[in-house]
XYZ file of C-alpha atoms in Angstrom:
662
model
C 4.181 -3.649 7.739
C 5.491 -0.580 6.168
C 8.832 -1.370 8.233
C 9.018 -5.066 7.218
C 8.235 -4.441 3.335
C 11.566 -2.815 2.426
C 13.555 -5.253 4.364
C 11.658 -8.148 2.627
C 12.248 -6.584 -0.793
C 16.379 -5.902 -0.010
C 16.245 -9.272 0.999
C 15.139 -10.866 -2.026
C 17.214 -8.976 -4.139
C 20.048 -9.690 -2.059
C 19.327 -13.463 -2.221
C 18.878 -13.001 -6.553
C 22.087 -11.654 -6.048
C 23.853 -14.032 -4.007
C 22.808 -16.915 -6.774
C 24.198 -14.766 -9.285
C 27.365 -14.652 -7.810
C 27.722 -18.578 -6.879
C 26.818 -19.308 -10.060
C 29.704 -16.549 -11.643
C 32.372 -17.491 -9.040
C 33.608 -20.849 -10.271
C 32.973 -19.752 -14.111
C 35.191 -16.712 -13.440
C 38.202 -18.692 -11.901
C 38.370 -21.118 -15.149
C 38.818 -17.987 -17.047
C 41.840 -16.225 -14.904
C 44.662 -18.035 -16.094
C 43.727 -17.205 -19.571
C 42.681 -13.500 -19.198
C 44.607 -10.603 -20.788
C 46.149 -7.961 -19.283
C 42.649 -5.678 -20.582
C 41.044 -7.878 -18.330
C 42.907 -7.186 -15.516
C 43.392 -3.310 -16.161
C 39.712 -2.850 -16.421
C 39.087 -4.942 -13.423
C 41.481 -3.085 -11.108
C 39.826 0.430 -12.679
C 36.457 -0.906 -11.677
C 37.410 -1.843 -8.118
C 39.656 1.321 -7.612
C 37.604 4.193 -8.984
C 35.194 4.877 -6.376
C 37.619 4.885 -3.355
C 38.638 8.445 -3.899
C 35.228 9.330 -4.601
C 33.721 8.030 -1.351
C 36.335 9.668 0.772
C 35.433 12.870 -0.906
C 31.702 12.297 -0.387
C 32.490 11.620 3.492
C 34.464 15.252 3.497
C 31.807 16.520 1.703
C 29.043 14.916 3.765
C 27.230 13.897 0.669
C 26.763 10.311 -0.582
C 26.558 9.857 -4.351
C 23.725 7.294 -5.667
C 25.776 6.250 -8.182
C 29.377 4.494 -8.641
C 31.406 4.625 -11.531
C 32.627 1.184 -11.547
C 29.902 -0.080 -14.110
C 31.752 1.680 -16.721
C 34.173 -0.941 -16.555
C 32.358 -3.820 -15.141
C 29.961 -3.441 -18.070
C 32.990 -3.661 -20.661
C 33.920 -6.819 -19.091
C 30.496 -8.128 -19.514
C 30.776 -6.864 -23.078
C 34.021 -8.642 -24.222
C 34.290 -11.993 -21.272
C 30.681 -12.694 -20.603
C 28.251 -11.702 -17.674
C 30.137 -14.248 -14.606
C 33.390 -12.246 -14.439
C 31.673 -9.048 -14.726
C 29.141 -9.910 -11.893
C 32.441 -11.128 -10.023
C 34.365 -7.918 -10.491
C 30.837 -5.747 -9.706
C 30.464 -7.678 -6.537
C 33.961 -6.747 -5.364
C 33.805 -3.215 -6.545
C 30.631 -2.491 -5.458
C 31.940 -3.673 -1.777
C 35.014 -1.976 -1.869
C 32.707 1.523 -2.820
C 30.380 0.711 -0.257
C 33.075 0.589 2.627
C 34.845 3.634 0.957
C 31.555 5.738 1.420
C 30.832 3.905 5.103
C 27.474 3.093 3.906
C 25.120 1.307 6.687
C 25.041 -2.365 6.034
C 21.319 -2.418 4.282
C 22.210 0.395 1.979
C 25.587 -1.533 1.269
C 24.044 -4.614 0.213
C 21.246 -3.040 -2.072
C 24.085 -1.039 -4.021
C 25.864 -4.441 -4.566
C 23.142 -6.240 -5.211
C 21.042 -3.790 -7.725
C 24.577 -3.419 -9.849
C 24.507 -7.579 -10.165
C 21.259 -8.077 -11.000
C 21.496 -5.314 -13.153
C 24.315 -7.210 -15.251
C 21.685 -10.203 -15.186
C 19.125 -8.333 -16.777
C 21.596 -6.720 -19.593
C 22.789 -10.355 -20.266
C 19.028 -11.141 -20.746
C 18.864 -8.171 -23.196
C 21.443 -9.010 -25.318
C 20.284 -12.829 -25.317
C 16.995 -11.454 -26.627
C 18.861 -9.159 -29.334
C 21.102 -11.922 -30.836
C 24.042 -11.991 -28.605
C 27.212 -9.938 -28.287
C 28.124 -7.843 -31.437
C 31.698 -7.921 -30.523
C 33.186 -11.696 -30.529
C 37.013 -11.012 -30.350
C 37.949 -8.546 -27.917
C 39.791 -5.342 -29.041
C 40.111 -6.455 -32.532
C 38.405 -4.961 -35.623
C 35.728 -3.398 -33.350
C 33.320 -1.232 -35.715
C 30.944 1.222 -35.751
C 28.043 -1.524 -35.863
C 29.561 -3.206 -32.789
C 29.671 -0.023 -30.626
C 25.842 0.614 -31.486
C 25.161 -2.968 -30.512
C 26.178 -1.973 -27.213
C 23.392 0.198 -26.654
C 20.348 -1.955 -25.703
C 22.932 -3.731 -23.067
C 23.533 -0.195 -21.823
C 19.909 0.843 -22.098
C 18.892 -2.463 -19.972
C 21.639 -1.704 -17.088
C 20.503 2.042 -16.812
C 16.517 0.760 -16.787
C 16.702 -1.809 -14.210
C 19.075 0.489 -11.963
C 16.814 3.120 -11.879
C 13.677 0.629 -11.609
C 15.115 -0.915 -8.572
C 16.154 2.585 -7.083
C 12.596 3.871 -7.448
C 10.702 0.424 -6.058
C 13.369 0.590 -2.992
C 12.126 4.024 -2.172
C 8.448 3.526 -2.868
C 8.457 0.260 -0.584
C 10.386 2.214 2.399
C 7.268 4.770 2.238
C 9.204 7.487 1.148
C 7.425 9.217 -1.872
C 6.622 8.355 -5.563
C 7.535 10.989 -7.450
C 7.226 11.232 -11.583
C 10.973 12.735 -11.616
C 13.814 11.250 -9.449
C 15.233 13.829 -7.166
C 17.541 16.053 -8.214
C 20.716 14.578 -6.560
C 19.918 11.167 -7.346
C 19.003 11.954 -10.398
C 22.106 14.015 -11.346
C 24.873 11.179 -10.137
C 22.721 8.396 -12.032
C 22.868 10.612 -15.445
C 26.353 11.583 -14.501
C 27.115 7.840 -14.410
C 25.171 6.981 -17.347
C 26.937 9.415 -19.211
C 30.235 8.040 -18.323
C 29.349 4.919 -19.562
C 27.975 5.706 -22.830
C 31.272 7.807 -23.505
C 33.770 5.381 -21.835
C 32.268 1.879 -22.063
C 32.137 1.511 -25.684
C 35.477 3.292 -26.395
C 37.433 0.674 -23.815
C 36.019 -2.013 -26.351
C 38.533 -0.989 -28.868
C 41.623 -0.287 -26.590
C 43.462 -2.972 -25.793
C 45.445 -3.512 -22.295
C 46.736 -1.116 -19.927
C 46.251 1.864 -22.526
C 42.595 1.655 -21.176
C 43.772 3.245 -18.372
C 45.390 6.323 -20.055
C 41.762 6.753 -22.355
C 39.560 6.332 -19.338
C 41.111 8.401 -16.482
C 40.695 11.627 -18.568
C 37.436 10.925 -19.347
C 36.382 9.818 -15.810
C 38.220 13.185 -14.646
C 36.151 15.573 -16.722
C 32.963 13.372 -15.439
C 33.759 13.944 -12.015
C 34.411 17.508 -12.211
C 30.722 18.044 -13.934
C 29.279 16.209 -10.715
C 31.385 17.824 -8.294
C 30.534 21.080 -9.305
C 26.789 20.207 -9.334
C 27.402 19.220 -5.519
C 28.859 22.374 -4.630
C 25.991 24.192 -6.140
C 23.979 21.828 -4.085
C 26.311 22.535 -1.116
C 25.716 26.371 -0.995
C 21.959 25.187 -0.224
C 22.610 23.327 2.968
C 22.390 23.892 6.799
C 25.924 23.321 8.004
C 25.394 21.484 11.274
C 23.269 18.689 9.723
C 23.985 18.980 5.671
C 20.418 18.984 5.327
C 18.591 21.268 2.965
C 18.259 25.116 4.455
C 15.356 27.415 3.546
C 16.733 28.323 -0.205
C 17.544 24.756 -0.733
C 13.933 23.794 0.253
C 12.701 26.726 -1.728
C 14.623 25.348 -5.134
C 13.185 21.848 -4.467
C 9.582 23.076 -4.134
C 10.068 25.019 -7.285
C 11.348 21.991 -9.584
C 8.159 20.284 -8.443
C 5.563 23.253 -8.610
C 6.745 25.994 -11.112
C 6.766 24.284 -14.533
C 4.064 25.612 -16.942
C 2.395 21.920 -17.094
C 2.538 21.645 -13.379
C 0.680 25.337 -12.782
C -2.407 24.084 -15.198
C -2.707 20.874 -13.407
C -1.174 21.291 -10.065
C 0.410 18.281 -8.728
C -0.281 17.078 -4.915
C 2.378 17.795 -2.603
C 2.838 17.243 0.862
C 4.904 19.250 3.350
C 5.860 17.309 6.918
C 7.096 19.355 9.581
C 8.526 17.472 12.507
C 9.544 18.848 15.603
C 11.853 17.718 18.448
C 11.925 20.000 20.807
C 12.741 17.802 23.681
C 16.527 18.221 22.637
C 16.354 21.848 24.370
C 17.001 20.360 27.321
C 20.110 18.844 26.024
C 21.484 22.089 25.071
C 20.467 23.496 28.399
C 21.959 20.671 30.574
C 24.787 19.376 28.321
C 25.391 21.977 25.827
C 25.764 23.228 22.571
C 28.009 20.692 21.181
C 26.123 17.616 22.367
C 23.002 18.936 21.314
C 24.356 19.552 17.559
C 25.399 15.848 17.810
C 21.930 14.731 18.876
C 20.243 16.960 15.903
C 22.942 15.359 13.437
C 21.747 11.904 14.450
C 18.357 12.814 13.780
C 18.969 14.422 10.664
C 20.929 11.372 9.435
C 17.858 9.159 10.015
C 15.420 11.341 8.005
C 18.088 11.807 5.097
C 18.877 7.979 4.843
C 15.192 7.627 4.608
C 14.115 10.139 2.548
C 16.851 11.358 0.294
C 19.134 14.239 0.146
C 17.249 16.748 -1.863
C 13.631 15.864 0.139
C 14.506 16.981 3.785
C 15.463 20.026 5.065
C 16.379 22.077 8.472
C 15.063 25.480 8.688
C 15.667 26.607 12.192
C 16.172 24.841 16.220
C 14.389 21.592 16.359
C 12.114 21.895 13.045
C 12.817 19.545 10.213
C 10.732 19.500 6.883
C 10.195 16.847 4.704
C 9.112 17.445 0.535
C 6.840 14.774 -0.349
C 5.683 15.190 -4.032
C 2.622 13.123 -5.316
C 1.348 12.208 -1.928
C -2.190 11.884 -1.196
C -3.497 12.777 2.143
C -3.505 9.179 3.597
C -0.076 8.842 1.933
C 0.953 11.687 3.544
C 0.197 10.516 6.816
C 1.408 7.192 6.542
C 4.625 8.830 5.381
C 4.410 11.331 8.335
C 4.027 8.254 10.802
C 6.967 6.526 9.408
C 9.113 9.730 9.787
C 7.850 9.814 13.539
C 8.864 6.435 13.996
C 12.208 7.019 12.690
C 12.848 9.441 15.568
C 11.321 7.908 18.018
C 14.163 5.626 19.136
C 16.383 7.612 21.628
C 19.789 8.843 20.043
C 22.756 7.138 22.313
C 25.729 9.170 22.575
C 28.635 8.317 24.704
C 26.289 5.370 26.102
C 23.963 7.991 27.058
C 20.280 7.682 25.484
C 17.989 10.711 24.387
C 14.794 10.854 23.975
C 13.434 12.878 20.809
C 9.596 12.850 21.644
C 8.931 13.829 17.980
C 5.652 15.711 16.553
C 4.506 16.030 13.187
C 2.266 18.101 11.281
C 1.245 17.586 7.531
C 0.104 20.822 4.991
C -0.935 20.022 1.622
C -0.326 21.766 -1.683
C -2.210 23.453 -3.205
C -5.207 23.432 -1.089
C -3.418 24.423 1.976
C -1.175 26.880 0.330
C 1.419 27.079 -3.151
C 4.436 28.836 -1.531
C 7.023 27.201 0.763
C 6.454 29.668 3.729
C 2.523 29.090 3.842
C 2.996 25.545 3.727
C 5.493 25.197 6.367
C 3.556 27.864 8.406
C 0.556 25.822 8.221
C 2.137 22.128 8.591
C 3.782 23.891 12.011
C 0.693 24.763 13.337
C -0.474 21.050 12.241
C 2.009 19.983 14.467
C 1.290 22.206 17.441
C -2.212 20.872 17.592
C -0.910 17.137 17.535
C 1.473 18.051 20.481
C -1.403 19.634 22.670
C -3.613 16.782 21.386
C -1.328 13.862 22.416
C -0.957 12.855 18.587
C 2.182 11.558 16.670
C 1.078 13.270 13.805
C -1.963 16.034 12.390
C -3.040 17.247 9.293
C -3.313 20.866 8.754
C -7.269 21.854 9.270
C -8.156 25.423 7.809
C -9.584 26.206 11.174
C -6.080 26.475 12.876
C -5.453 29.740 11.557
C -9.028 30.615 12.669
C -7.955 29.244 15.751
C -4.512 31.088 15.601
C -6.149 34.501 15.015
C -8.657 34.029 17.883
C -5.731 33.645 20.203
C -4.314 36.879 19.105
C -7.606 38.714 19.632
C -8.185 36.866 23.140
C -4.319 38.243 23.582
C -5.165 41.795 22.170
C -8.346 41.736 24.271
C -7.277 40.793 27.638
C -3.870 43.072 27.568
C -6.484 46.031 27.031
C -8.535 44.899 29.858
C -5.828 44.508 32.182
C -4.211 47.903 31.168
C -7.445 49.884 31.602
C -8.938 50.146 35.649
C -12.483 50.206 33.932
C -11.681 46.239 32.224
C -10.656 45.201 35.429
C -14.189 44.148 36.182
C -14.097 41.730 33.649
C -11.772 39.631 34.996
C -13.138 38.107 38.306
C -11.919 35.246 41.139
C -13.995 32.666 41.873
C -13.049 30.284 44.604
C -13.243 26.560 44.802
C -13.333 24.925 48.541
C -10.714 22.308 49.895
C -12.342 20.004 52.504
C -10.515 17.785 55.306
C -12.653 14.586 54.005
C -12.295 12.932 57.723
C -14.425 15.969 59.536
C -15.875 17.653 55.970
C -14.389 20.943 57.039
C -13.152 23.534 54.756
C -9.759 24.414 55.133
C -8.917 26.603 52.172
C -9.579 27.413 48.294
C -8.197 27.246 45.141
C -8.590 30.923 43.305
C -9.702 30.387 39.714
C -9.817 33.085 37.033
C -13.120 34.029 34.977
C -12.913 36.193 31.902
C -16.116 37.727 30.660
C -15.399 39.487 27.256
C -18.059 42.277 26.913
C -18.924 41.146 23.134
C -17.877 37.454 23.253
C -19.251 36.440 26.767
C -17.304 34.159 28.811
C -13.968 32.832 27.851
C -13.249 29.290 28.430
C -10.154 28.963 30.916
C -8.664 26.596 28.743
C -8.581 28.669 25.534
C -7.711 32.024 27.878
C -4.308 30.376 29.072
C -3.635 28.505 25.607
C -3.865 32.056 24.273
C -1.606 34.003 26.610
C 0.909 31.406 28.731
C 3.846 32.362 26.302
C 3.052 36.112 26.330
C 4.107 39.137 28.689
C 0.198 39.166 29.398
C 0.435 35.850 31.267
C 2.572 37.751 33.794
C -0.117 40.979 33.875
C -2.708 38.401 34.633
C -1.004 36.693 37.321
C 0.230 39.741 38.918
C -3.647 40.932 38.753
C -4.593 37.659 40.378
C -2.030 37.538 43.313
C -3.184 41.010 44.320
C -6.816 40.654 44.104
C -6.692 36.947 45.774
C -4.405 38.848 48.885
C -6.960 41.612 49.075
C -9.475 39.015 49.369
C -7.858 36.971 51.800
C -7.351 40.284 53.771
C -11.032 41.015 53.806
C -11.646 37.333 55.295
C -9.300 37.745 57.747
C -10.796 41.035 58.967
C -13.953 39.070 59.771
C -12.217 36.109 61.370
C -12.028 33.486 58.231
C -8.185 32.745 58.317
C -7.586 30.007 55.335
C -5.223 29.893 52.750
C -6.000 30.045 48.853
C -3.995 28.359 45.870
C -3.206 30.358 43.033
C -2.246 28.945 39.669
C 0.901 30.254 38.109
C 2.761 29.355 34.852
C 6.265 28.378 33.955
C 7.041 31.220 32.506
C 5.848 33.001 35.633
C 8.293 31.179 37.286
C 10.815 31.924 34.974
C 10.189 35.353 35.640
C 12.474 37.291 38.236
C 9.729 39.346 39.051
C 7.265 36.686 40.531
C 8.486 37.120 43.902
C 8.552 40.861 44.037
C 4.530 40.791 42.945
C 3.824 38.414 45.879
C 5.632 40.384 48.279
C 4.259 43.257 47.231
C 0.686 41.901 47.726
C 1.489 40.760 51.172
C 2.882 44.148 52.258
C 0.024 45.719 50.640
C -2.510 43.636 52.114
C -1.041 42.480 55.374
C -1.592 38.805 54.896
C 0.700 36.191 56.202
C 2.555 34.585 53.208
C 1.973 31.386 54.099
C -1.673 32.203 53.379
C -0.750 32.115 49.478
C 0.170 28.785 47.952
C 1.207 28.785 44.414
C -0.019 25.739 42.237
C 2.520 24.328 39.270
C 1.538 21.821 37.006
C 3.326 18.394 36.894
C 4.007 19.350 33.018
C 6.301 22.316 34.237
C 8.973 19.993 35.318
C 9.555 18.499 32.029
C 10.548 22.268 30.770
C 13.401 23.209 32.740
C 13.386 21.665 36.143
C 16.766 23.350 37.677
C 15.685 26.536 36.973
C 11.928 25.821 38.374
C 13.471 24.664 41.680
C 15.803 27.347 42.081
C 12.615 29.623 41.653
C 10.604 27.460 44.157
C 12.986 27.666 46.557
C 13.568 31.478 46.555
C 9.348 31.674 46.673
C 9.070 28.933 49.891
C 12.197 30.654 51.917
C 10.277 34.051 51.330
C 7.657 32.492 53.348
C 4.926 31.482 50.620
C 3.804 27.846 49.940
C 3.935 25.568 46.957
C 1.686 23.114 45.410
C 2.175 20.344 42.789
C -0.754 19.951 40.578
C -1.862 17.112 38.560
C 0.526 14.765 40.140
C 0.880 11.428 38.682
C 0.484 12.480 34.800
C 3.658 11.199 34.241
C 6.245 13.963 34.306
C 7.743 14.168 38.211
C 9.119 11.535 40.079
C 10.031 10.867 43.548
C 13.460 11.718 43.086
C 12.260 15.224 41.606
C 9.999 15.587 44.686
C 13.101 15.331 46.929
C 14.347 18.546 45.703
C 11.093 20.769 45.298
C 9.746 22.357 48.590
C 6.190 21.342 48.357
C 3.760 22.199 50.971
C 1.120 20.249 48.973
C 0.668 17.221 46.253
C -2.617 17.401 44.396
C -3.504 13.755 42.931
C -4.727 14.414 39.229
C -8.323 13.942 38.978
C -7.979 11.101 36.115
C -7.350 8.347 39.393
C -9.988 9.820 41.456
C -12.747 9.541 39.303
C -11.955 5.692 39.223
C -10.697 5.274 42.359
C -13.646 2.890 43.664
C -13.613 0.704 40.146
C -9.946 0.677 39.281
C -7.352 -1.041 41.147
C -4.557 0.829 39.474
C -5.904 3.936 40.216
C -6.661 2.799 43.756
C -2.557 1.661 44.259
C -1.471 4.939 42.648
C -3.597 6.974 45.106
C -2.296 4.986 48.220
C 1.179 5.375 47.081
C 1.404 8.997 47.012
C -0.724 9.731 50.146
C 1.908 7.325 51.794
C 4.907 9.450 49.962
C 2.980 12.734 51.221
C 2.505 11.520 54.452
C 6.155 10.568 55.040
C 7.680 13.668 53.331
C 5.083 15.539 55.316
C 3.441 16.989 52.548
C -0.401 17.637 52.472
C -2.248 15.321 49.633
C -5.074 16.960 47.742
C -7.488 14.279 46.029
C -8.941 16.240 42.907
C -12.301 15.767 40.954
C -14.474 14.454 43.649
C -17.950 13.854 42.498
C -19.977 11.659 44.677
C -20.327 10.726 48.144
C -19.252 7.018 47.537
C -15.873 8.136 46.461
C -15.813 10.847 49.425
C -16.145 8.233 52.176
C -13.475 5.774 50.506
C -10.873 8.556 50.163
C -11.786 9.566 54.193
C -10.001 6.462 55.328
C -7.010 7.670 54.194
C -5.442 10.086 57.106
C -4.949 13.818 56.839
C -6.331 13.299 52.749
C -7.788 16.880 51.580
C -10.646 16.408 49.042
C -11.797 19.341 46.099
C -14.516 18.579 43.653
C -18.073 19.919 42.375
C -19.762 17.641 44.946
C -17.691 19.037 47.809
C -18.241 22.532 46.440
C -18.498 24.634 43.085
C -16.062 27.420 42.179
C -18.145 30.320 44.155
C -17.742 34.109 44.180
C -16.998 35.750 47.168
C -20.289 36.614 48.012
C -21.457 33.188 47.638
C -18.471 31.664 49.305
C -19.229 33.125 52.712
C -22.704 31.712 53.280
C -21.113 28.427 51.784
C -18.121 28.718 54.331
C -20.441 29.579 57.620
C -22.344 26.732 56.745
C -20.137 24.134 56.621
C -18.163 25.396 59.849
C -21.316 25.230 61.543
C -22.099 21.604 60.592
């Protein structure tokens, strides 16, 4: 509905303008044979005045919101009536839109609002008793000039009103004040009209050119200086506000004495398009910047030049004054939808996968740094939860602090030999479903803090996976598991163990050295260690992960792909990975008996694995019926609490012996 409303609004405005133009054209045609030189000079100036302005605007990466053509069309309106003014304004607006290369929707809106504004000005003059000037260019008095002011006021009011309504209908913002860039352009144009239009009513013929051009030149210099100051606060790739520009924008909304006493609601939206990082890695910086620039243009066209910024990398920031929490959520969702459509360059579509976080002022902070930081935290929560937007929660900072505490405490435990007792390994059996005999284990890490107690594995990995502590933990786990496999080898239990590794582990050149050192120290066979990577890891850096995987398997170690079927990997990618094992995600196993789609996926993955010579493991088996149904698939391996829970080595040994005997 939010997408339809602005389209309907512009369509109604365009229809109204079209009817006015249709009425005005025949009236104007009858006037032309007797039109004086003054009419033609004003018409020519109206049509041509915005062409150089539009060219400069394109080169400067700015799009002025106001045009100077009304300075002349308003004079035509006052002297010769509404019909010729409307026709000339329609032509001038079209030329102006073409010179600035406006999108069709914005071009139609520009032309329509100027035409409708003239109709409203005609109504205002009619209500006030008619035009004060009855003989163009003859005996114009000060009283006549003052009589022009209501028409100018009516034109300005309807122009500003239509822009504000249009922005509101587009779910952009409802602000007490127009944005500074929009306000500057419009006030500059209105000032030019106030100065130039009344004067031109008294200057006949082509002399109006000599009078108008110096005044308009001074006006344009003033506006260019204002835009020049604005450009110094813009980010070079996209033309959006940089941090200092956003700071100025926020200050203008929050730092007046009235606002400090009664803080106005304001929202900060942080939008991340992390997916474009892959464009930079695979296609280069130039293509990356082109994709980012397209995303920036979409946001700038929707929200305006002085409400959107880019801080660094893939993060965009939108300032939303006077937005309630609900309104902020709606606008953030609208912004995400704007970026959801792929960016197409040279016929190649690039997905952005945008995610947005929202922070509110003053409750979530007053300064830009705090608001952006909290909005970014909310964005991370949204991405982790698989949602397009998320509002900052006061607990988010607590979560961040908790993760920092985990990072510090675990690092300390791994550095101290005495702390190694806090980190233990448990082993969950993997069973051949046809024979019900164990064939291997998955090694799972468990950490019990001396004060906090057991730390959930999900919290542990979320806190450390992007830090050096992850590498320390992986090294600890690999050596611990290798030692346990050696101990089992000594008593005749020769099995393999799967160890989970993160994306950052695979990017670390030291991982292979850690594996080889563990094998050398314990004497186990490399094939007894199987490294598990999640399917999601393939979405981050497939080429580098493939290279690391080949180095690991070339050294004799095995590789398993966990959570297969969650949407990241394709059969094409499987061809390039040297896999020994695929693990079907538990979401397909849990409803295998009741969901035909899950059955089809499990059968398909099993068939692919068998064809490629890869072992297939079904995770999350919780009952005997599912076990028996899956056992009909030849060679499939099962894992789940029904088959065996994660156990300490002291508990695993008797379980193993029992199931081997059975």
